[in-house]
C-alpha positions as a Python dict, from the first residue, in 0.01 Angstrom:
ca = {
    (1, 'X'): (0, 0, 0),
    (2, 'X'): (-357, 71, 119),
    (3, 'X'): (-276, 387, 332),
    (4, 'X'): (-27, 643, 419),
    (5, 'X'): (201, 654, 571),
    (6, 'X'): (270, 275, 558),
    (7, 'X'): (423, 168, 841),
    (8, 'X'): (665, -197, 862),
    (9, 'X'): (684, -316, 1189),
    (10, 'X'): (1005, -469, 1150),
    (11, 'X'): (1071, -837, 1343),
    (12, 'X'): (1382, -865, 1154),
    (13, 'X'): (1581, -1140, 1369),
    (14, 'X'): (1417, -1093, 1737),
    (15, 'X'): (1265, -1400, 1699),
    (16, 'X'): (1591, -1531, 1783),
    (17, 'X'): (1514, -1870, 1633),
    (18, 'X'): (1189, -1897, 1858),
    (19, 'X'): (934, -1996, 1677),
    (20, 'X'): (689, -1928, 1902),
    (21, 'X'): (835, -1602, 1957),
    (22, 'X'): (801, -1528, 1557),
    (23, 'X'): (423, -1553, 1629),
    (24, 'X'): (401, -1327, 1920),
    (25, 'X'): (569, -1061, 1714),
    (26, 'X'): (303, -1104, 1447),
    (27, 'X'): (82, -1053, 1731),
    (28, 'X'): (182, -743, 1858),
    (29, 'X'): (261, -561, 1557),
    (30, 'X'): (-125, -612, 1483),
    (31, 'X'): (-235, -480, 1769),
    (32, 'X'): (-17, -191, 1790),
    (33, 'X'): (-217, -130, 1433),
    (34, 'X'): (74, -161, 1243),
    (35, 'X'): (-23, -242, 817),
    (36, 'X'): (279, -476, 803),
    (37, 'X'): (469, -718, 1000),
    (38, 'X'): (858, -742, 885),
    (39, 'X'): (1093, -1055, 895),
    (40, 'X'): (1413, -1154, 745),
    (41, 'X'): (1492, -1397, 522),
    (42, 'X'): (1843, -1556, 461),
    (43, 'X'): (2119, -1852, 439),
    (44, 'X'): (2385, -1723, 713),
    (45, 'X'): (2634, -1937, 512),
    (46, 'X'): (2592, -1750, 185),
    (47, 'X'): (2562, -1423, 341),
    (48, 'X'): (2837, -1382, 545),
    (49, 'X'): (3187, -1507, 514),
    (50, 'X'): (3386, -1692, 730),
    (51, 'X'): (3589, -1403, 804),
    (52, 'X'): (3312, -1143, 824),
    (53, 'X'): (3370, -928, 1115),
    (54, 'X'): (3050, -790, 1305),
    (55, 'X'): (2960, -414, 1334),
    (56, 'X'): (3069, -243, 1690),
    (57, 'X'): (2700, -221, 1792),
    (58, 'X'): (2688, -593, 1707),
    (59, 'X'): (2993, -683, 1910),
    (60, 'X'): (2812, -491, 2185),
    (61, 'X'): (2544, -657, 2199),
    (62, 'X'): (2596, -1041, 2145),
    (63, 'X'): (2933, -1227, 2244),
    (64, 'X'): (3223, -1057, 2156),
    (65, 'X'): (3406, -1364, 2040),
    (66, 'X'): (3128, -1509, 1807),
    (67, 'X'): (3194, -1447, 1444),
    (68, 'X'): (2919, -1280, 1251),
    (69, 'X'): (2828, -1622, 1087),
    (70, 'X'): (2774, -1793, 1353),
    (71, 'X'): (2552, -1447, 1506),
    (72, 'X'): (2328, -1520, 1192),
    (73, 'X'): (2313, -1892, 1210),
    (74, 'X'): (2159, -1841, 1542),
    (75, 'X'): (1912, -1598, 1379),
    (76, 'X'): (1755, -1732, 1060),
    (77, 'X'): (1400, -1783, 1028),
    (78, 'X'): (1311, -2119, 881),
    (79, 'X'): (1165, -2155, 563),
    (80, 'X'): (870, -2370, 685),
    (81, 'X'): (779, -2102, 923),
    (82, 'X'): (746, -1858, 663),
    (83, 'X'): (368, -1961, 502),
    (84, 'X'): (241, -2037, 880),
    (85, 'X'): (326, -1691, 1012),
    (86, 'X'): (196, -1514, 670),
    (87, 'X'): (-128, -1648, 723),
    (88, 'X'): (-146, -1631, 1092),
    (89, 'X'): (-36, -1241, 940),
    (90, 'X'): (-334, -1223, 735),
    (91, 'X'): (-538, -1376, 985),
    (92, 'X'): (-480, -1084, 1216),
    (93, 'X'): (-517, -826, 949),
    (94, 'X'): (-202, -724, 854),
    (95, 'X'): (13, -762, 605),
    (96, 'X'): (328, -1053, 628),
    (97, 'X'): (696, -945, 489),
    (98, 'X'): (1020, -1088, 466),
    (99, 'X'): (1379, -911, 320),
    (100, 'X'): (1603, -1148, 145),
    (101, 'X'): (1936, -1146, 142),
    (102, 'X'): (2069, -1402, -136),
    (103, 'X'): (1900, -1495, -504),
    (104, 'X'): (1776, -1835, -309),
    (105, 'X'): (1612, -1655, -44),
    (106, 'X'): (1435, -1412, -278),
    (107, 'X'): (1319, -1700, -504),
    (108, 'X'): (1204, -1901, -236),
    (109, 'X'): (969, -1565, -104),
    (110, 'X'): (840, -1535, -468),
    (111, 'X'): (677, -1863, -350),
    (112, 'X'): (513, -1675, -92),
    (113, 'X'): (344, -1373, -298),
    (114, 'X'): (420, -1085, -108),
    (115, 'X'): (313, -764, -211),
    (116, 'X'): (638, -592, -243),
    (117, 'X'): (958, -582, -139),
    (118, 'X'): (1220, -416, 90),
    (119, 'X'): (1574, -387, -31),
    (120, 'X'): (1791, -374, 305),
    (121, 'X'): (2022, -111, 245),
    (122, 'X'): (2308, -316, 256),
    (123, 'X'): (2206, -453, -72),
    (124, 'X'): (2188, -125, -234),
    (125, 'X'): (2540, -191, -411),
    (126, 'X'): (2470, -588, -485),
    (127, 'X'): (2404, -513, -847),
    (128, 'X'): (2311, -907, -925),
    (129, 'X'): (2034, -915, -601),
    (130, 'X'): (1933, -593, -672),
    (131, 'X'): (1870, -680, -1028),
    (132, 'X'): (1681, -958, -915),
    (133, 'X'): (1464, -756, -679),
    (134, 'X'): (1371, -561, -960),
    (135, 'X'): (1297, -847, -1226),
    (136, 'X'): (1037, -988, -991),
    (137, 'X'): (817, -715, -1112),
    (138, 'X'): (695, -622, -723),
    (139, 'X'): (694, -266, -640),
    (140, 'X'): (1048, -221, -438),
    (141, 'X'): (1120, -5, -139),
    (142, 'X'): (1508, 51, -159),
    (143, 'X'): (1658, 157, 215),
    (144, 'X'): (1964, 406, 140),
    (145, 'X'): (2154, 373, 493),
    (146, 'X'): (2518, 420, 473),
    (147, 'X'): (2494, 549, 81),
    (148, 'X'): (2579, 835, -106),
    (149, 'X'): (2370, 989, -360),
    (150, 'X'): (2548, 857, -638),
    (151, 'X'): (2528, 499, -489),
    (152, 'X'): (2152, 523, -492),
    (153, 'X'): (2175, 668, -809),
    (154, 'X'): (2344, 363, -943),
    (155, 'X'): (2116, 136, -756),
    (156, 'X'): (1825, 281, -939),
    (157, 'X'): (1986, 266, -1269),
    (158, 'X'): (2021, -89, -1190),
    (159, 'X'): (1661, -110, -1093),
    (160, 'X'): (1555, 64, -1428),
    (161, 'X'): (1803, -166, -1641),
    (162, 'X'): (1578, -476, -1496),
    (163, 'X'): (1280, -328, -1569),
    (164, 'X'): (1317, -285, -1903),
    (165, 'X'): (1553, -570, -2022),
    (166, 'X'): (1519, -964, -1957),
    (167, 'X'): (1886, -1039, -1946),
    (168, 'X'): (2154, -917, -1697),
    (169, 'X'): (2322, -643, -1799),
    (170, 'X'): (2723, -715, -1961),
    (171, 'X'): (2832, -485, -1763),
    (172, 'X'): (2754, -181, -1580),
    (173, 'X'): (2841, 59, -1848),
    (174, 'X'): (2538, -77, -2007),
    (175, 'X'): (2337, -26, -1726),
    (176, 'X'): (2445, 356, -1751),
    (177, 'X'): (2337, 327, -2083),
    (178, 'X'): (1986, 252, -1990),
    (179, 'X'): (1967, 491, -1750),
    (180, 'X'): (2012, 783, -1991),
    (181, 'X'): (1692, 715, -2113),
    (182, 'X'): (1454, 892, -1982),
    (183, 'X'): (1186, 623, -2072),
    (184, 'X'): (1379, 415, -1847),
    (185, 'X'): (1388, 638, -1533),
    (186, 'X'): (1013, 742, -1605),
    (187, 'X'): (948, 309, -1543),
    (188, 'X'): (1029, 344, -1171),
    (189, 'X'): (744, 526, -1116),
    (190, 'X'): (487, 377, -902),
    (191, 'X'): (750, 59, -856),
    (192, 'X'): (1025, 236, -666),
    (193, 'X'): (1035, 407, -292),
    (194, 'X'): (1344, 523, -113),
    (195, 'X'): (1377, 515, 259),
    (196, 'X'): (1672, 739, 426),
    (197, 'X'): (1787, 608, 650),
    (198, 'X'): (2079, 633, 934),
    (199, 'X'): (2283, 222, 990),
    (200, 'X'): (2381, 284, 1333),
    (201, 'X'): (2246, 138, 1597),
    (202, 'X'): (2121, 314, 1821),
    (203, 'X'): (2152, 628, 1554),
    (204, 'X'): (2251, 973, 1725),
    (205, 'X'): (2059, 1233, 1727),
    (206, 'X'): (2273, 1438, 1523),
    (207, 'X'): (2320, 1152, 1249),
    (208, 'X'): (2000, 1109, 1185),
    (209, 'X'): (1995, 1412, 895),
    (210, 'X'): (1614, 1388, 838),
    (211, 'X'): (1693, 1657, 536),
    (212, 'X'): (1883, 1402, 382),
    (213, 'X'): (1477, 1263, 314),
    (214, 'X'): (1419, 1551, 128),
    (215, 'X'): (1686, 1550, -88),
    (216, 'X'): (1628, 1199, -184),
    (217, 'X'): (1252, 1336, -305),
    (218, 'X'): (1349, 1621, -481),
    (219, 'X'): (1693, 1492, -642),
    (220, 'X'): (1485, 1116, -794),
    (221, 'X'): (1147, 1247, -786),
    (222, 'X'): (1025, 949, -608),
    (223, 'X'): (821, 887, -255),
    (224, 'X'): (1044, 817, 32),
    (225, 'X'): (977, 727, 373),
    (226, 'X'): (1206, 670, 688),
    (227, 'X'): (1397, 345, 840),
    (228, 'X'): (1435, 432, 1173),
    (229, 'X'): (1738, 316, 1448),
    (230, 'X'): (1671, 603, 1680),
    (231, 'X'): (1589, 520, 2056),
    (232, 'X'): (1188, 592, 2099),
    (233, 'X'): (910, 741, 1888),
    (234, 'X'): (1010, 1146, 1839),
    (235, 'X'): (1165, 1079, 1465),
    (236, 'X'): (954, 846, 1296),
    (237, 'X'): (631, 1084, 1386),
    (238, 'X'): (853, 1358, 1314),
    (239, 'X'): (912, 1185, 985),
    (240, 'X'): (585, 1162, 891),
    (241, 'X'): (536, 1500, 950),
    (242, 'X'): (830, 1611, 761),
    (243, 'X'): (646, 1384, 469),
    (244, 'X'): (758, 1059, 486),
    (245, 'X'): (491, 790, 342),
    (246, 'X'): (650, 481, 475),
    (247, 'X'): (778, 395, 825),
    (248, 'X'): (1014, 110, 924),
    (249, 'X'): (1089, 38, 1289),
    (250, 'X'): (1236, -265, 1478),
    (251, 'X'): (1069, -347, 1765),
    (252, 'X'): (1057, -656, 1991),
    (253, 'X'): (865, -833, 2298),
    (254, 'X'): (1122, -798, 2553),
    (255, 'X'): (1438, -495, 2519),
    (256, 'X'): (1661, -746, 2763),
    (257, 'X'): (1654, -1020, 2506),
    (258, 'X'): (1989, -1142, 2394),
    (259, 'X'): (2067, -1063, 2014),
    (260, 'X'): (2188, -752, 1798),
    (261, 'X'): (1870, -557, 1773),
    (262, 'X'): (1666, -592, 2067),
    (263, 'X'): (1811, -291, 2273),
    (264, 'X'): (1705, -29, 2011),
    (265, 'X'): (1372, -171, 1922),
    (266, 'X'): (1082, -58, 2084),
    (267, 'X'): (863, -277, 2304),
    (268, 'X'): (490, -319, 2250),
    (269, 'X'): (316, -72, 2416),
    (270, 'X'): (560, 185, 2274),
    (271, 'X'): (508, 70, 1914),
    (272, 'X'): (173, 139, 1974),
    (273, 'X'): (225, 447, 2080),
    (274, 'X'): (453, 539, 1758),
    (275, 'X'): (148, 430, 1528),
    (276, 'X'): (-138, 625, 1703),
    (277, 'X'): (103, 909, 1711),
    (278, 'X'): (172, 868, 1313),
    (279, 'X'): (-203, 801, 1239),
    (280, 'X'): (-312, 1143, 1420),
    (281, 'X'): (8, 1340, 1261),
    (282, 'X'): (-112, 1184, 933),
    (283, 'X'): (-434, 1287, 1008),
    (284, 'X'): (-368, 1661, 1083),
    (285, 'X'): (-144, 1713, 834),
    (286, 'X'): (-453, 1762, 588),
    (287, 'X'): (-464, 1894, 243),
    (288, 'X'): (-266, 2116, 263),
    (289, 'X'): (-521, 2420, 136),
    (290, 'X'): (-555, 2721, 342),
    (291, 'X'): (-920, 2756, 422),
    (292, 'X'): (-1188, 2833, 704),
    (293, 'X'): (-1218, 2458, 840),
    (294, 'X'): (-1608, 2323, 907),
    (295, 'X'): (-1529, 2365, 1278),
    (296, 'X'): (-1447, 2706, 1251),
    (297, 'X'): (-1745, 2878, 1099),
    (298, 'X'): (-1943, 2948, 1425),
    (299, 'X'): (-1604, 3088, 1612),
    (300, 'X'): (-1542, 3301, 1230),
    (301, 'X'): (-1899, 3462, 1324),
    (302, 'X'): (-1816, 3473, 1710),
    (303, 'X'): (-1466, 3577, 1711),
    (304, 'X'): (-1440, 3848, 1446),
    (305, 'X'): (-1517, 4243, 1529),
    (306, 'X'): (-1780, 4389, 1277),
    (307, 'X'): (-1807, 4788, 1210),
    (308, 'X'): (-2056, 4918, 1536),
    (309, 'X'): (-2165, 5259, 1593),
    (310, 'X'): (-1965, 5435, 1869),
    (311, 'X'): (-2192, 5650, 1961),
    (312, 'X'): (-2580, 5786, 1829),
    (313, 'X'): (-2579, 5803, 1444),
    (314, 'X'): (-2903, 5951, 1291),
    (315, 'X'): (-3025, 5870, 918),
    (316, 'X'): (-2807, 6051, 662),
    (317, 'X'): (-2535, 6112, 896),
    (318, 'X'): (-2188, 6094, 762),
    (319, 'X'): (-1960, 5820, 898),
    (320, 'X'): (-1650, 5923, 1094),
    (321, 'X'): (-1423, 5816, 1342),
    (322, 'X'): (-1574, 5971, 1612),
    (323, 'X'): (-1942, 5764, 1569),
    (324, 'X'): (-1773, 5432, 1388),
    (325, 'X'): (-1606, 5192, 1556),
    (326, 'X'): (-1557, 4805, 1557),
    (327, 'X'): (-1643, 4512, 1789),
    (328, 'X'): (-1774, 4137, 1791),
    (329, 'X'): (-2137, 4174, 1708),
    (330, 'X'): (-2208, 3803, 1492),
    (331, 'X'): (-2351, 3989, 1196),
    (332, 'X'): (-2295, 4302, 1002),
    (333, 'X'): (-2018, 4389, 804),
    (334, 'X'): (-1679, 4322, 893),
    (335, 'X'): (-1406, 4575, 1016),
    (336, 'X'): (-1204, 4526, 712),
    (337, 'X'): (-1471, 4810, 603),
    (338, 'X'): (-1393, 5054, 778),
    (339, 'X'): (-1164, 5277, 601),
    (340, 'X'): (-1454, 5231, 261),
    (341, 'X'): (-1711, 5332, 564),
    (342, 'X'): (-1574, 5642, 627),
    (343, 'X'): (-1732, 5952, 493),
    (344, 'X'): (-2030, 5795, 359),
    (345, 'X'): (-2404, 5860, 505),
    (346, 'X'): (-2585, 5627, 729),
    (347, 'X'): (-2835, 5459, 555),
    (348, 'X'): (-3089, 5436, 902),
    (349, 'X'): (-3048, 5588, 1256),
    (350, 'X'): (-2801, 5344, 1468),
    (351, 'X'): (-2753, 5349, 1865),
    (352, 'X'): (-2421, 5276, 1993),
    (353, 'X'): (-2272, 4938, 1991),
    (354, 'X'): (-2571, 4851, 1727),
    (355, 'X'): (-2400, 4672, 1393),
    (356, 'X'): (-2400, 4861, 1079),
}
């Protein structure tokens, strides 16, 4: 990741099986200056089951009688598409994703070389895909929505376990194992980021728990970002500011499109909007190290008071609060002085208002 934040502009299905429309959303994310463009890969037939209900939001959104597997039939993304729109990606100076969903899906992106890879956070508890992610040897960012701590606790252990071992574990007692080494944890460094992250959609204001990003930092000692689901731009900026250094957010060409995510994905002007907002948060959130800024050394000399004499002081006089005072004068010494100033002699005569 050449910059942070990073931020995904996430596709995900609003191609809705357009290919045409799969381009145009390359498109746009690059020109709201996005570093990455976001799809997802899958086999609707070996992700969901027959009998696989749909979320609410999903039953709200697309036909209420249509079985999840037949929503995602309607919603993959061709493999052949995949290499055209990665280097139509690259063409337009950004960076081309995918997520996968099954072990043929990821293999068949390993084809592709991307430079990492997300882990949807409904994968976070498939231990075999997970394992997988990991064994590819890419840098993972793991999305957490819907987990508890411990759950992303065992995910990482899982993600450690494939790190260091060739084989599948024999069961997940050894993967516990593994995990109590601390050689093992210390090998997600600089391979692992977490994302919080809220799987309703539209998320509610008061579900959105941006602490919950902060625990995830200080509890695995890792850097985490945000996957946002929120309506508009305030919480991914306010991520960033909070310290996220990775941003995920759907977004489409039209929000009255037919499909799941469309209504809570932002449109393309307003995805612009979210990066330049990021980019200038990132920007003036600085170093962090409390000092006089280049900008601010001609107001320092303008704007603070210096000791001036209140009224005629002649050579040798004492100093008292009756002929010292303070005010702006752009050189002298500054009023912090004054109390040391007190009771010693003037070194020159002084009129009033002239520095000492």
């Amino acid at each position: 990741m050449s910059r942070l934040p990073y931020i995904i502009a996430e596709a995900g299905v609003n191609h809705n099986g357009d290919r045409q429309r799969a381009f145009d959303l390359v498109d746009a994310a690059a020109e709201a200056g996005a570093d990455a463009v976001k799809f997802q890969t899958f086999n609707a037939k070996r992700l969901a089951a027959l009998t696989a209900p749909k979320a609410a939001y999903q039953k709200q959104t697309t036909e209420a009688e249509q079985s999840q597997l037949e929503m995602l039939e309607a919603l993959e993304l061709p493999l052949e598409w995949h290499a055209p729109l990665q280097a139509h990606a690259h063409k337009r100076g950004i960076e081309f994703l995918s997520t996968a969903f099954d072990m043929q899906s990821l293999a068949f992106l390993e084809t592709l070389g991307l430079p990492f890879y997300k882990v949807p956070s409904g994968e976070l508890t498939n231990g075999p895909l997970l394992w997988a992610f990991a064994r590819t040897g890419k840098p993972l960012v793991v999305s957490t929505g819907m987990a508890t701590l411990s759950e992303v606790e065992q995910g990482l252990a899982v993600v450690s376990h494939a790190l260091r071992h060739e084989h599948p574990p024999a069961s997940l007692n050894e993967v516990w194992q593994c995990w109590s080494d601390p050689r093992a944890r210390a090998a997600l460094e600089g391979q692992v980021s977490l994302l919080h992250c809220t799987s309703q959609y539209p998320t509610p204001m008061h579900e959105v728990n941006l602490k919950a990003m902060d625990t995830l930092a200080d509890v695995f000692r890792l850097p985490v970002g945000y996957s946002d689901h929120t309506q508009g731009t305030l919480i991914p900026v306010a991520a960033v500011a909070r310290g996220a250094t990775i941003i995920e957010k759907h977004f489409t060409l039209d929000r009255q499109l037919p499909g799941p995510d469309h209504k809570t994905s932002l449109e393309p002007v307003e995805l612009k909007r979210m990066v330049s907002d990021i980019r200038a948060i990132a920007e003036a959130l600085g170093d962090g190290q409390k000092v006089p800024q280049a900008s601010e050394w001609d107001t320092r000399t303008a704007a603070r008071q210096n000791l001036v004499a209140a009224a005629p002081i002649r050579q040798g006089e004492r100093l008292r609060a009756d002929n010292l005072t303070t005010a702006r004068a752009g050189q002298g010494e500054l009023a912090m002085a004054y109390w040391d100033r007190l009771g010693q002699c003037a070194a020159r005569d002084y009129q009033p208002g002239e520095a000492i």
